[in-house]
Amino acid sequence: MLRNYFKIAWRNLLKNKTFSSINVIGLAVSMSVCLLILSIIADQKSYDQFHVNKDRIYRVITTGKNNNDFKGTASSALPLGEELRKSYTGIEASASLARNIGGDIFYNDKIASGGGYFADGNLLKILDFKLIEGDAKTALDNPRSLVISQELASQLFYNENPVGKTVKFKNTDLSPTGVDNGNRETEYGLFTITGVMKPNEGKTHLPFKILASLSTLPTLSKDSLVNYSPNDWNNVWSNYTYVLMQKGKTEADLQQILDKVSDKYFPKGEYNQYAFKAQALTQITPSNPIGNETHTAVPEVVLWVLGILCLIVMLSACLNYTNLSVARSLTRAKEVGVRKVSGATRSQIFGQFIAESVLISLVSLVFSIFILFVLQSLFTNLAFNKYLNITFTQNISLYLLFIGFSIVVGIVAGVLPSVYISAFNPIQILKNFGGVKIFKRLTIRKALLVVQFSVSLIFIISTSLIYLQTDHIFNFDYGFNKENVVNVTLYKQENYKRFAQEISTNKDITAVSACMYLPATGTQNGTVIKKADNPKDSLQTTFIDIDAKCLDVWGLKLVAGKNLPEIPSENGEKYALINEKMVKNFKLGTPQQAVGQKVLIGKSNIEIVGVVKDFQFLNVMLDIEPLVLRNRQAEFNYATIRINGKNQGETLKFLQESWKKVNPMTRFEYEFFDQELLLVHIMFSNIANVLGFIAFLAVFISCLGLLGMATYTAETRRKEIGIRKVLGSGAFQIIMLLSKNYIILIGIAVVIATPLAYFINSFWLEFFVSRVSVSPAVLLFSVFTLLIISFLTVLSQSWRAAKVNPVESLKSE
């Protein structure tokens, strides 16, 4: 029976080539997008699945409590791991990690680069990072021990056994992911290779190429190479803690322990109020964004949005199939009638039509796989995938998922026409199936068309607003001048003074300065500021170290007071500039009244010497926050240089030659400020292009359905059109006759979709502090676009029907 279902379905597929092509194209295109989205979701869900004890492993994150509204960070206090291990039961193992190791490894004349963490040996007991060389039990026990990846081992040692070899390490703050190159160089000295890691069996939220023993930190601190405070509970920014619970213990058990630790070290009434929270390993990816994350992943809310888009696009294609199947039901009424008269049951007829639907869906799947490969290639090359590192692994389980998805799509698309066709007796079907009502004035076909075009209009409006918002971000006013500014990575603070003196006499260079990090590029350093006369009055703020010339280079404006001292000294570091937002949030009065007031930053008593006009130093999505600008030369990481832009090539050559002259041992790396900020814009542009493509597909699929309906209407009313033409109707009257019903339906879709699109887009635009509005112009443009596309689609078939010679359509009468 099943074999006959599919045999008949295949014959019908070949018999009705026009309708079959429309259905297959619509389903294949939409299915390819859905398969891409499913692949992305599968990739994000695959993180950390290779760890044997994944259900008992937790990461400890930090949030604020009591009056601290701190949102949270993936990091925690360094002494937490040891505290949990020694003072509480139910914990099988705990491990501590510290950031800030990453750079170049030297062995003889070979060099390799990688980033990672300082870690204690328990990490290799908790997480399944296997060693192919060395002993995992002791590899991270001794100071200056280094475990490296197999990739680094092959670059440095080729066929030699790396274990026991001594290497030289130069730290450059290279990130564990390898995306950020860092901006400092520090000689960490000699290390001994104690292990080589086997490539991971799956994706991990904790990528790294090197692990140094945590016991190395005291020795580096003794040489003043790093800041190391093993008992500092307030530093919850640069360390990570992992816990393996004993069998039978739950997340709730761990949370009870963490609450006790939080209450012990952050008692109520103290200023810094932090709470430690347990986060299951399998919940890290995907999850909601959090500070100090060890990797970049797609936020969980974005996966939900992608899933909804997948359903919408697929639903649109399913509606196409349903609509055309309902429309074609009249042409198959005799077939159904004969089958029922011959003894076919309702379930058999239902099975026949479902089989056809599933067959078309499976045929579409074959074509969609080829389209998917193209989409995957395009997606991989998008700028944001450099950070997300989404990979499309081809495996049997994923393809089985695709086949299952295709079968579900076929059933969903075919269930409505199958139910209706099989439900009525032959007389009812032959008489007027097209008149079956869902609403008072809408037939099934019309209702489905309204839904399709409502979805299409929402997509068009949303895409228009996304492109407008992207353009708005491209032209965003940061409050500082980013044009003709060259930023040079210093690597060592002492490189700056020599370099600045060397280039200051060039007529094409108008100002030279230095800074800790560059505003609006994604970096943010936080601190707590207190009023000197009332230390309980405090504020969480961001700080940037700059020298006095930065105001000239970036074009910052003083609204009160004076600039920082041009020649910093120990006393010069006692002064600070603040922004207008700080004056307002810290209730310092007017900018003029704020000048001269004293504040505490750590143990330093700082005098406010000036107030600068607010500028955006954070992500363009965020509001401007309080900011402190200080002049501490030891914190400088970048030289920031304003050039006149007339002889750009010559100036860059001069900068490079000057750098090599005064800093021959450090490489010269530069970036134009506007190009660095452009990366953020490219991310938004990529997102806009992706959603624009999906919107195009939604409209394309809707128009395919409309084309099929218009073609069907023109064919079924062929004799009527012939009679009307014989009686004197012109081409325009025929076109209006065939088009007016569709225009009315599109009008209904406009009425339904416009308010929905307004509220949907107003919601997501709220995430941007600086944003465009959902203006009437955007709505009218989108409606007009939909009307034009729809009208041209219907017109193509109406015009064709109107031009047919009535003799041809009536000759059989």
mmCIF file of C-alpha atoms in Angstrom, residues 494-654:
data_model
loop_
_atom_site.group_PDB
_atom_site.id
_atom_site.type_symbol
_atom_site.label_atom_id
_atom_site.label_comp_id
_atom_site.label_asym_id
_atom_site.label_seq_id
_atom_site.Cartn_x
_atom_site.Cartn_y
_atom_site.Cartn_z
ATOM 1 C CA GLU A 494 59.163 52.383 27.595
ATOM 2 C CA ASN A 495 58.793 52.223 23.799
ATOM 3 C CA TYR A 496 56.447 55.211 23.855
ATOM 4 C CA LYS A 497 58.670 58.056 25.041
ATOM 5 C CA ARG A 498 61.453 57.372 22.516
ATOM 6 C CA PHE A 499 58.947 56.931 19.692
ATOM 7 C CA ALA A 500 56.987 60.093 20.555
ATOM 8 C CA GLN A 501 60.163 62.199 20.604
ATOM 9 C CA GLU A 502 61.315 60.776 17.289
ATOM 10 C CA ILE A 503 58.116 61.540 15.344
ATOM 11 C CA SER A 504 57.004 64.794 17.004
ATOM 12 C CA THR A 505 58.953 67.007 14.566
ATOM 13 C CA ASN A 506 57.246 65.659 11.417
ATOM 14 C CA LYS A 507 55.031 68.335 9.847
ATOM 15 C CA ASP A 508 52.407 65.751 8.798
ATOM 16 C CA ILE A 509 51.887 64.688 12.430
ATOM 17 C CA THR A 510 49.743 67.140 14.357
ATOM 18 C CA ALA A 511 49.580 65.454 17.785
ATOM 19 C CA VAL A 512 51.067 62.426 19.565
ATOM 20 C CA SER A 513 49.608 60.790 22.656
ATOM 21 C CA ALA A 514 49.270 57.485 24.485
ATOM 22 C CA CYS A 515 46.486 55.580 26.204
ATOM 23 C CA MET A 516 45.684 52.430 28.105
ATOM 24 C CA TYR A 517 43.085 51.205 25.588
ATOM 25 C CA LEU A 518 41.072 52.647 22.752
ATOM 26 C CA PRO A 519 37.511 53.826 23.398
ATOM 27 C CA ALA A 520 34.506 52.123 21.753
ATOM 28 C CA THR A 521 36.541 49.086 20.643
ATOM 29 C CA GLY A 522 35.084 46.636 23.165
ATOM 30 C CA THR A 523 37.508 46.988 26.080
ATOM 31 C CA GLN A 524 36.298 48.253 29.459
ATOM 32 C CA ASN A 525 38.145 48.502 32.772
ATOM 33 C CA GLY A 526 36.044 49.033 35.873
ATOM 34 C CA THR A 527 36.823 50.444 39.294
ATOM 35 C CA VAL A 528 35.048 51.868 42.327
ATOM 36 C CA ILE A 529 35.315 55.564 43.145
ATOM 37 C CA LYS A 530 34.445 57.010 46.547
ATOM 38 C CA LYS A 531 34.043 60.534 47.848
ATOM 39 C CA ALA A 532 37.052 61.459 49.984
ATOM 40 C CA ASP A 533 34.900 63.140 52.623
ATOM 41 C CA ASN A 534 32.350 60.300 52.684
ATOM 42 C CA PRO A 535 33.836 56.921 51.646
ATOM 43 C CA LYS A 536 30.453 55.213 51.956
ATOM 44 C CA ASP A 537 29.247 57.309 49.016
ATOM 45 C CA SER A 538 30.643 55.328 46.076
ATOM 46 C CA LEU A 539 30.070 54.661 42.391
ATOM 47 C CA GLN A 540 31.047 51.928 39.933
ATOM 48 C CA THR A 541 32.863 53.569 37.026
ATOM 49 C CA THR A 542 35.087 52.926 34.019
ATOM 50 C CA PHE A 543 38.621 54.311 33.767
ATOM 51 C CA ILE A 544 41.101 54.942 30.947
ATOM 52 C CA ASP A 545 44.691 56.069 31.407
ATOM 53 C CA ILE A 546 45.708 58.744 28.896
ATOM 54 C CA ASP A 547 48.278 61.477 28.642
ATOM 55 C CA ALA A 548 47.392 65.136 28.270
ATOM 56 C CA LYS A 549 47.728 65.191 24.467
ATOM 57 C CA CYS A 550 44.926 62.638 24.088
ATOM 58 C CA LEU A 551 42.387 65.451 24.200
ATOM 59 C CA ASP A 552 44.020 66.928 21.086
ATOM 60 C CA VAL A 553 44.358 63.613 19.270
ATOM 61 C CA TRP A 554 40.772 62.487 19.914
ATOM 62 C CA GLY A 555 39.239 65.946 19.815
ATOM 63 C CA LEU A 556 37.760 65.765 23.327
ATOM 64 C CA LYS A 557 36.349 69.002 24.741
ATOM 65 C CA LEU A 558 36.798 70.374 28.236
ATOM 66 C CA VAL A 559 33.592 71.842 29.670
ATOM 67 C CA ALA A 560 35.161 72.873 32.969
ATOM 68 C CA GLY A 561 38.566 73.045 34.655
ATOM 69 C CA LYS A 562 41.865 72.244 32.962
ATOM 70 C CA ASN A 563 43.662 69.354 31.288
ATOM 71 C CA LEU A 564 45.862 66.765 33.000
ATOM 72 C CA PRO A 565 49.513 67.778 33.568
ATOM 73 C CA GLU A 566 51.512 67.364 30.342
ATOM 74 C CA ILE A 567 54.577 66.055 32.187
ATOM 75 C CA PRO A 568 53.297 63.416 34.597
ATOM 76 C CA SER A 569 55.066 62.754 37.838
ATOM 77 C CA GLU A 570 54.184 60.890 40.975
ATOM 78 C CA ASN A 571 52.073 63.882 41.966
ATOM 79 C CA GLY A 572 50.670 64.110 38.442
ATOM 80 C CA GLU A 573 49.020 60.731 38.913
ATOM 81 C CA LYS A 574 46.975 62.278 41.710
ATOM 82 C CA TYR A 575 44.866 64.198 39.201
ATOM 83 C CA ALA A 576 41.966 63.029 37.041
ATOM 84 C CA LEU A 577 39.460 64.172 34.477
ATOM 85 C CA ILE A 578 35.873 62.958 34.631
ATOM 86 C CA ASN A 579 32.994 63.104 32.163
ATOM 87 C CA GLU A 580 29.653 64.882 32.506
ATOM 88 C CA LYS A 581 27.902 61.587 33.266
ATOM 89 C CA MET A 582 30.139 61.127 36.317
ATOM 90 C CA VAL A 583 29.246 64.617 37.540
ATOM 91 C CA LYS A 584 25.550 63.805 37.242
ATOM 92 C CA ASN A 585 25.558 60.246 38.641
ATOM 93 C CA PHE A 586 27.947 61.025 41.506
ATOM 94 C CA LYS A 587 25.977 64.179 42.362
ATOM 95 C CA LEU A 588 28.976 66.490 42.226
ATOM 96 C CA GLY A 589 26.893 69.549 41.347
ATOM 97 C CA THR A 590 27.729 71.440 38.172
ATOM 98 C CA PRO A 591 30.871 70.663 36.147
ATOM 99 C CA GLN A 592 32.436 73.817 37.550
ATOM 100 C CA GLN A 593 31.590 72.725 41.118
ATOM 101 C CA ALA A 594 33.067 69.256 40.491
ATOM 102 C CA VAL A 595 36.493 70.706 39.705
ATOM 103 C CA GLY A 596 38.725 70.620 42.770
ATOM 104 C CA GLN A 597 36.768 67.942 44.623
ATOM 105 C CA LYS A 598 38.687 64.935 46.005
ATOM 106 C CA VAL A 599 37.777 61.287 45.398
ATOM 107 C CA LEU A 600 39.273 57.947 46.397
ATOM 108 C CA ILE A 601 40.291 55.323 43.834
ATOM 109 C CA GLY A 602 41.650 52.363 45.736
ATOM 110 C CA LYS A 603 44.019 53.905 48.290
ATOM 111 C CA SER A 604 44.823 56.935 46.112
ATOM 112 C CA ASN A 605 43.424 60.366 46.913
ATOM 113 C CA ILE A 606 42.618 61.925 43.546
ATOM 114 C CA GLU A 607 41.780 65.537 42.707
ATOM 115 C CA ILE A 608 39.335 66.254 39.872
ATOM 116 C CA VAL A 609 41.023 68.900 37.712
ATOM 117 C CA GLY A 610 38.591 69.014 34.807
ATOM 118 C CA VAL A 611 35.381 67.740 33.219
ATOM 119 C CA VAL A 612 35.234 66.570 29.586
ATOM 120 C CA LYS A 613 32.180 66.514 27.382
ATOM 121 C CA ASP A 614 30.518 63.084 27.251
ATOM 122 C CA PHE A 615 31.748 60.756 24.498
ATOM 123 C CA GLN A 616 30.912 57.127 23.743
ATOM 124 C CA PHE A 617 33.739 54.898 24.983
ATOM 125 C CA LEU A 618 31.563 51.748 25.145
ATOM 126 C CA ASN A 619 29.614 49.713 22.619
ATOM 127 C CA VAL A 620 27.308 51.839 20.464
ATOM 128 C CA MET A 621 24.346 49.824 21.780
ATOM 129 C CA LEU A 622 24.955 51.065 25.326
ATOM 130 C CA ASP A 623 24.322 54.315 27.118
ATOM 131 C CA ILE A 624 27.235 56.542 28.109
ATOM 132 C CA GLU A 625 28.493 55.681 31.603
ATOM 133 C CA PRO A 626 30.636 57.488 34.201
ATOM 134 C CA LEU A 627 34.303 57.722 33.206
ATOM 135 C CA VAL A 628 37.570 58.646 34.906
ATOM 136 C CA LEU A 629 40.637 59.686 32.851
ATOM 137 C CA ARG A 630 44.008 59.424 34.591
ATOM 138 C CA ASN A 631 47.621 59.829 33.517
ATOM 139 C CA ARG A 632 49.653 56.791 34.612
ATOM 140 C CA GLN A 633 52.408 56.094 32.096
ATOM 141 C CA ALA A 634 52.965 52.563 33.349
ATOM 142 C CA GLU A 635 49.489 51.650 32.008
ATOM 143 C CA PHE A 636 49.989 52.901 28.434
ATOM 144 C CA ASN A 637 49.480 50.239 25.742
ATOM 145 C CA TYR A 638 48.970 52.325 22.595
ATOM 146 C CA ALA A 639 50.474 55.375 20.965
ATOM 147 C CA THR A 640 47.627 57.290 19.356
ATOM 148 C CA ILE A 641 48.719 59.729 16.645
ATOM 149 C CA ARG A 642 46.807 62.371 14.671
ATOM 150 C CA ILE A 643 48.063 62.940 11.128
ATOM 151 C CA ASN A 644 46.931 65.571 8.644
ATOM 152 C CA GLY A 645 45.946 62.970 6.047
ATOM 153 C CA LYS A 646 47.627 64.726 3.113
ATOM 154 C CA ASN A 647 50.592 62.375 2.679
ATOM 155 C CA GLN A 648 49.185 59.270 4.305
ATOM 156 C CA GLY A 649 51.484 56.746 2.647
ATOM 157 C CA GLU A 650 54.598 58.791 3.339
ATOM 158 C CA THR A 651 53.538 59.389 6.941
ATOM 159 C CA LEU A 652 52.965 55.682 7.620
ATOM 160 C CA LYS A 653 56.353 54.861 6.114
ATOM 161 C CA PHE A 654 57.933 57.508 8.349
#
